[in-house]
Short mmCIF file of C-alpha atoms in Angstrom, two decimals:
data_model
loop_
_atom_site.label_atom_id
_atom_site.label_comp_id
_atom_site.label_asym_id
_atom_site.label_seq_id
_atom_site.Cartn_x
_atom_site.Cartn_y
_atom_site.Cartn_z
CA UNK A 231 -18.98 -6.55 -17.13
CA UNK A 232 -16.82 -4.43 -19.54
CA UNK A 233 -16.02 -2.06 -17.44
CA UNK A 234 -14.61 -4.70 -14.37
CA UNK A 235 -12.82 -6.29 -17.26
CA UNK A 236 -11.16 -3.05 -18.25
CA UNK A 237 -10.24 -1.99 -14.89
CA UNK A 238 -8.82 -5.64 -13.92
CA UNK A 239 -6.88 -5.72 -17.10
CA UNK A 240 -5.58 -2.20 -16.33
CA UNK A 241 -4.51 -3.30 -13.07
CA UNK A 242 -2.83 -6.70 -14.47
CA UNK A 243 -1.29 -4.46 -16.85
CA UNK A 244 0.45 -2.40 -14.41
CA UNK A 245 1.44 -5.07 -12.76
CA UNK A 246 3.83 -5.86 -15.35
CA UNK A 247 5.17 -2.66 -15.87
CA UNK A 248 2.78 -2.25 -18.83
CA UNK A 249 1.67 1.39 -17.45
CA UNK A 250 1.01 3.52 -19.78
CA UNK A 251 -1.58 0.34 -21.29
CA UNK A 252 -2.72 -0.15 -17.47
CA UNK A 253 -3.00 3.51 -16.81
CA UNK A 254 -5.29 3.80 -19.90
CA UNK A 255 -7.96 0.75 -19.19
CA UNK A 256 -8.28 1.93 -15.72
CA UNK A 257 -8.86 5.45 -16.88
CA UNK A 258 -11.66 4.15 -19.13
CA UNK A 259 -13.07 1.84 -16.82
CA UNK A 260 -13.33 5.11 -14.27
CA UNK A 261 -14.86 7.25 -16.96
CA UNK A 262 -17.66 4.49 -16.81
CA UNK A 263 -17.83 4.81 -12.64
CA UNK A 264 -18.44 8.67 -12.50
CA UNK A 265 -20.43 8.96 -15.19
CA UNK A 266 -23.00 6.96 -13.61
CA UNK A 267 -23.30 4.22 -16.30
CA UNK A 268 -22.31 1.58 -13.42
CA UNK A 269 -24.33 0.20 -10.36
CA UNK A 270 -23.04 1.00 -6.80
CA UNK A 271 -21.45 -2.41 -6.60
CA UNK A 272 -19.18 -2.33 -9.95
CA UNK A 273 -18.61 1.42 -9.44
CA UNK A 274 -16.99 0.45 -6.23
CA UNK A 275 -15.01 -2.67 -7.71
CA UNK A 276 -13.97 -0.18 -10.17
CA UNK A 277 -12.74 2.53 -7.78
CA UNK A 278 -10.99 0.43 -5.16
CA UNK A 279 -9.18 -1.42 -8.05
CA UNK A 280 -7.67 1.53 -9.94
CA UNK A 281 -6.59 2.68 -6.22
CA UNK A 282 -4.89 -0.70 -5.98
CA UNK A 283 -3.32 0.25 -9.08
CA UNK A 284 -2.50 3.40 -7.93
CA UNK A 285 -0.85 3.09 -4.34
CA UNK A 286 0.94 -0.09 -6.19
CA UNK A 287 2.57 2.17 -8.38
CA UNK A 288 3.44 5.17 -5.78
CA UNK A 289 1.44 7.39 -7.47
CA UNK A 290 -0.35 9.28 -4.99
CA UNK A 291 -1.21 12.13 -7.75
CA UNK A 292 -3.36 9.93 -10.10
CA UNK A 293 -4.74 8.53 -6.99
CA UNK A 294 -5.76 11.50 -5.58
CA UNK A 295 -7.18 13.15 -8.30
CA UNK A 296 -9.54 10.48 -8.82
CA UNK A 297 -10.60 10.02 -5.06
CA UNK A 298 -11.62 13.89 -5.24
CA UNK A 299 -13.54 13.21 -8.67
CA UNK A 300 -15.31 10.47 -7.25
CA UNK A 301 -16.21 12.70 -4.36
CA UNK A 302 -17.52 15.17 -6.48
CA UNK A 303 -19.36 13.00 -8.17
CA UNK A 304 -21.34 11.16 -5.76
CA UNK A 305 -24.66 12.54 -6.93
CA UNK A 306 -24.15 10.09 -10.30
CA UNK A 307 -22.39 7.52 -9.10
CA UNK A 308 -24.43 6.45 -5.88
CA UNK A 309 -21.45 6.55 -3.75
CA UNK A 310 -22.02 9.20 -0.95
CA UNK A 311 -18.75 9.15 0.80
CA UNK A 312 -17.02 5.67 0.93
CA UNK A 313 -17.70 2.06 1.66
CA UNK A 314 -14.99 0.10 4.39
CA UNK A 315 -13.03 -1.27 1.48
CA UNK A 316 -12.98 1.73 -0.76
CA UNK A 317 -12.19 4.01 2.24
CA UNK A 318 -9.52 1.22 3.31
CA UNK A 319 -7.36 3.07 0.17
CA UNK A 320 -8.27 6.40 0.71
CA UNK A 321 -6.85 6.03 4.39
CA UNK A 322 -3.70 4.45 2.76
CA UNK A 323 -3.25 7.58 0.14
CA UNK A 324 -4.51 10.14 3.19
CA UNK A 325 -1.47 9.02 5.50
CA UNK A 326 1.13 8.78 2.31
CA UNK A 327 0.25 12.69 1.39
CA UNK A 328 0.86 14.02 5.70
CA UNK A 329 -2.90 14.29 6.60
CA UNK A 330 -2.50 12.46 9.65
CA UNK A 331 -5.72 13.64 11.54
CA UNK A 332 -8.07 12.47 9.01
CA UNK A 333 -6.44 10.01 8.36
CA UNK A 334 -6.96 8.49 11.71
CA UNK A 335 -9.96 9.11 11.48
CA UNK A 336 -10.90 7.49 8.53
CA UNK A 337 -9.12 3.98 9.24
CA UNK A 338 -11.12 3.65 12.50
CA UNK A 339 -14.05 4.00 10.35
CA UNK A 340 -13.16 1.85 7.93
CA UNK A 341 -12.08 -1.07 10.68
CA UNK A 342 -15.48 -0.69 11.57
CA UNK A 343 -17.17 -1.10 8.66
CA UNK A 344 -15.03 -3.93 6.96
CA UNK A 345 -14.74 -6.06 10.56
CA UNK A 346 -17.12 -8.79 10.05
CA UNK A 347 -17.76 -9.19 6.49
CA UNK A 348 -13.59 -7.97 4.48
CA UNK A 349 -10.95 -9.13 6.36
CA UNK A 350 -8.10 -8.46 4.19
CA UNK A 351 -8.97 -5.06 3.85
CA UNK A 352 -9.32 -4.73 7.20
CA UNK A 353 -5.59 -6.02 7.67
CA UNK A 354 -4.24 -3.59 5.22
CA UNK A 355 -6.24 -0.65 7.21
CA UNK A 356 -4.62 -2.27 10.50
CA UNK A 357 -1.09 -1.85 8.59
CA UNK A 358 -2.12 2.08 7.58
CA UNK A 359 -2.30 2.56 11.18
CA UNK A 360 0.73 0.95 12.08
CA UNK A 361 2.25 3.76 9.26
CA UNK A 362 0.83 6.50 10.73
CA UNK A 363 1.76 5.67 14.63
CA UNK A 364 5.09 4.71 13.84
CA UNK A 365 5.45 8.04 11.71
CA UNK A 366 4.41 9.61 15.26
CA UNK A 367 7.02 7.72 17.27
CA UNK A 368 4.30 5.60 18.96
CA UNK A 369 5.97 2.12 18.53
CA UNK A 370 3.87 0.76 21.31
CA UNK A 371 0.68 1.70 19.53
CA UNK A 372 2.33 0.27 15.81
CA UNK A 373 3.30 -2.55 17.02
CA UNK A 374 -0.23 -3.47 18.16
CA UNK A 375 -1.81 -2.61 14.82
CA UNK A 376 0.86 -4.79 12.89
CA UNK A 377 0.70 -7.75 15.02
CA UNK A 378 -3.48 -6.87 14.47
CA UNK A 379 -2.89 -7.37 10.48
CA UNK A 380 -1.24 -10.45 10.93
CA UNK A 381 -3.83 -12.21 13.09
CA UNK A 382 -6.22 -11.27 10.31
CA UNK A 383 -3.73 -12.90 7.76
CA UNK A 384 -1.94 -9.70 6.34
CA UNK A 385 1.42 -9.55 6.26
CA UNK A 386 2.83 -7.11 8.53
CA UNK A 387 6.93 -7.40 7.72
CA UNK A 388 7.88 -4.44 6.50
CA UNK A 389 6.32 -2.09 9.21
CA UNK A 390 6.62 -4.34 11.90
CA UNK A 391 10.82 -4.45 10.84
CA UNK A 392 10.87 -0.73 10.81
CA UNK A 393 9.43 -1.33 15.03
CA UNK A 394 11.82 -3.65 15.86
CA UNK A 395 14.56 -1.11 14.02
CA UNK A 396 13.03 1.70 16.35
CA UNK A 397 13.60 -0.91 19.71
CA UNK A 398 17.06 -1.50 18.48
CA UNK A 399 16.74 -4.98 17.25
CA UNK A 400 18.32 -4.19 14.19
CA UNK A 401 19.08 -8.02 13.27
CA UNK A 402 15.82 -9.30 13.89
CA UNK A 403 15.00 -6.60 11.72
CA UNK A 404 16.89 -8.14 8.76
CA UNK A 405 16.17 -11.15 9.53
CA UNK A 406 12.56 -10.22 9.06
CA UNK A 407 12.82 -8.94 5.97
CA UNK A 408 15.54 -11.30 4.19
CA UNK A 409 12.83 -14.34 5.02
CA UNK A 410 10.23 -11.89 3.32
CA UNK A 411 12.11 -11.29 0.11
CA UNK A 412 13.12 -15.17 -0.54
CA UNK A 413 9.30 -15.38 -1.54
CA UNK A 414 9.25 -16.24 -5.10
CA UNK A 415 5.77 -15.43 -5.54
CA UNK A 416 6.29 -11.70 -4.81
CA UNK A 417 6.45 -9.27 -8.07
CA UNK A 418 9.12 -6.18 -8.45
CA UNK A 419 6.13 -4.19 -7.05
CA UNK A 420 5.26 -6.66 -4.03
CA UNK A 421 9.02 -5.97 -3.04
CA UNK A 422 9.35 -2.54 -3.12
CA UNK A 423 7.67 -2.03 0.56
CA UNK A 424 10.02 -4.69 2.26
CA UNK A 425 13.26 -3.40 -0.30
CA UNK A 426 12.36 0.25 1.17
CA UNK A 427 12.01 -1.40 4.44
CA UNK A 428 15.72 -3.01 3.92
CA UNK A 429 16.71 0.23 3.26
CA UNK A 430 16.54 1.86 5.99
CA UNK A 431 17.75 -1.46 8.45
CA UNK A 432 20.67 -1.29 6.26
CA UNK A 433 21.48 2.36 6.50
CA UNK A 434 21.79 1.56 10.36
CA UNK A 435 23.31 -1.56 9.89
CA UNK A 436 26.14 0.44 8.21
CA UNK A 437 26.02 -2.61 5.46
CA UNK A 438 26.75 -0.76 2.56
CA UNK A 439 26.60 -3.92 -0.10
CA UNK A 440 23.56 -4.89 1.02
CA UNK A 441 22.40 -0.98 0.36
CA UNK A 442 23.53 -1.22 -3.34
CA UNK A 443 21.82 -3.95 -4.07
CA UNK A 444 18.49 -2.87 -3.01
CA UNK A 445 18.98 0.10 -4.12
CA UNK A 446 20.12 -1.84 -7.91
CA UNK A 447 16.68 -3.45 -7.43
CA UNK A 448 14.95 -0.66 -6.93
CA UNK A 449 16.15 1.24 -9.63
CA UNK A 450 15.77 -1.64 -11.57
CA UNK A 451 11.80 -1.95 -10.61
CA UNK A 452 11.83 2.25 -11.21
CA UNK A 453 13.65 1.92 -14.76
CA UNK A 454 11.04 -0.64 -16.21
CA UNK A 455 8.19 1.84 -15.48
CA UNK A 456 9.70 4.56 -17.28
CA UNK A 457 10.57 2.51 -20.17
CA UNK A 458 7.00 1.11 -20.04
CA UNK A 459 5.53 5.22 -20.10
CA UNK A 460 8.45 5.51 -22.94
CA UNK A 461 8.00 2.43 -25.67
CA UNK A 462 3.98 3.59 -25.03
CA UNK A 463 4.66 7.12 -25.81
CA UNK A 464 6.72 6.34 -29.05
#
């Protein structure tokens, strides 16, 4: 129980920009998962949550680093290789740093072994893949995974805009993402994937206003995180 409180307080923490405080708990919590104090259950929980953090946050580093601890730790922690949902992030952080193969690879795995019991990690698997074929110039193939995610119930937007961008429908495209970014209930980092999204419809679009102010935003999002890693360092 202390050690699922620390890591979901880390994670609320960096949530609101709070990292250096988030970064801390979910380091702490993670000490707990390797060093075998934890069952199987809470050392996953505790894993896929600081990987939440992580990918959240953009930093594939801290991300990585632990997914390779955690792999060479498997004789204490009871994890021998990874569940659907925990591999469901290591896909994510596999396509972010280029290794596309495995990659693959590993989301077809992980589809298979979240399908009947963890939808929503199955959806955000569904949207890896739509990444990765995109990055390939497969729209066909994206397309399919996106519209997959959103029959589960994840939302798609910001890599299915980037396939209608590739088809030329550069307004949908927009219009997409504008609709996406009038929800209120979306945090500086829930934006950031449709803002990055915008960016690139914009760049097309040749709408240079529209390009400073997500790019003000996302500065913005950027400068509260390094004040955050400052006032915590001081």
């Amino acid at each position: 129980l202390e050690a699922l409180g620390l890591v979901f307080e880390g994670l609320v923490a960096t949530r609101r920009g709070s990292l250096a405080q988030g970064e801390r708990l979910l380091d702490e919590a993670m000490a707990s998962a390797i060093g075998g104090e934890l069952g199987v259950f809470a050392t996953g929980v505790v894993y896929c949550r600081m990987m939440v953090a992580c990918l959240a946050l953009h930093d594939y580093r801290r991300a990585g680093e632990w997914t390779e601890v955690v792999e060479r730790c498997g004789h204490t922690t009871g994890h021998e290789g990874f569940p659907g949902d925990c591999r469901t992030h290591r896909t994510v952080l596999l396509g972010k740093r280029g290794a596309w193969t495995e990659c693959e690879r590993e989301a077809l795995l992980a589809i298979e072994e979240t399908d009947t019991f963890d939808l929503p990690h199955k959806g955000a698997v569904a949207c890896a893949l739509g990444d990765l074929f995109l990055r390939r110039g497969e729209v066909d193939v994206a397309e399919s995974w996106f519209v997959h995610a959103h029959e589960i119930g994840v939302d798609p937007r910001p890599g299915l805009s980037l396939v209608q961008l590739a088809r030329g429908n550069v307004d949908a495209a927009a219009a997409s993402l504008d609709d996406a970014l009038e929800d209120a209930g979306l945090d500086p980092l829930a934006r950031v994937p449709f803002l990055a999204a915008r960016v690139e419809v914009d760049y097309v679009r040749g709408d240079v206003e529209v390009l400073r102010a997500v790019a003000s935003e996302l500065e913005e999002t950027a400068r509260i995180d390094v004040v955050a890693h400052e006032s915590s360092a001081s």
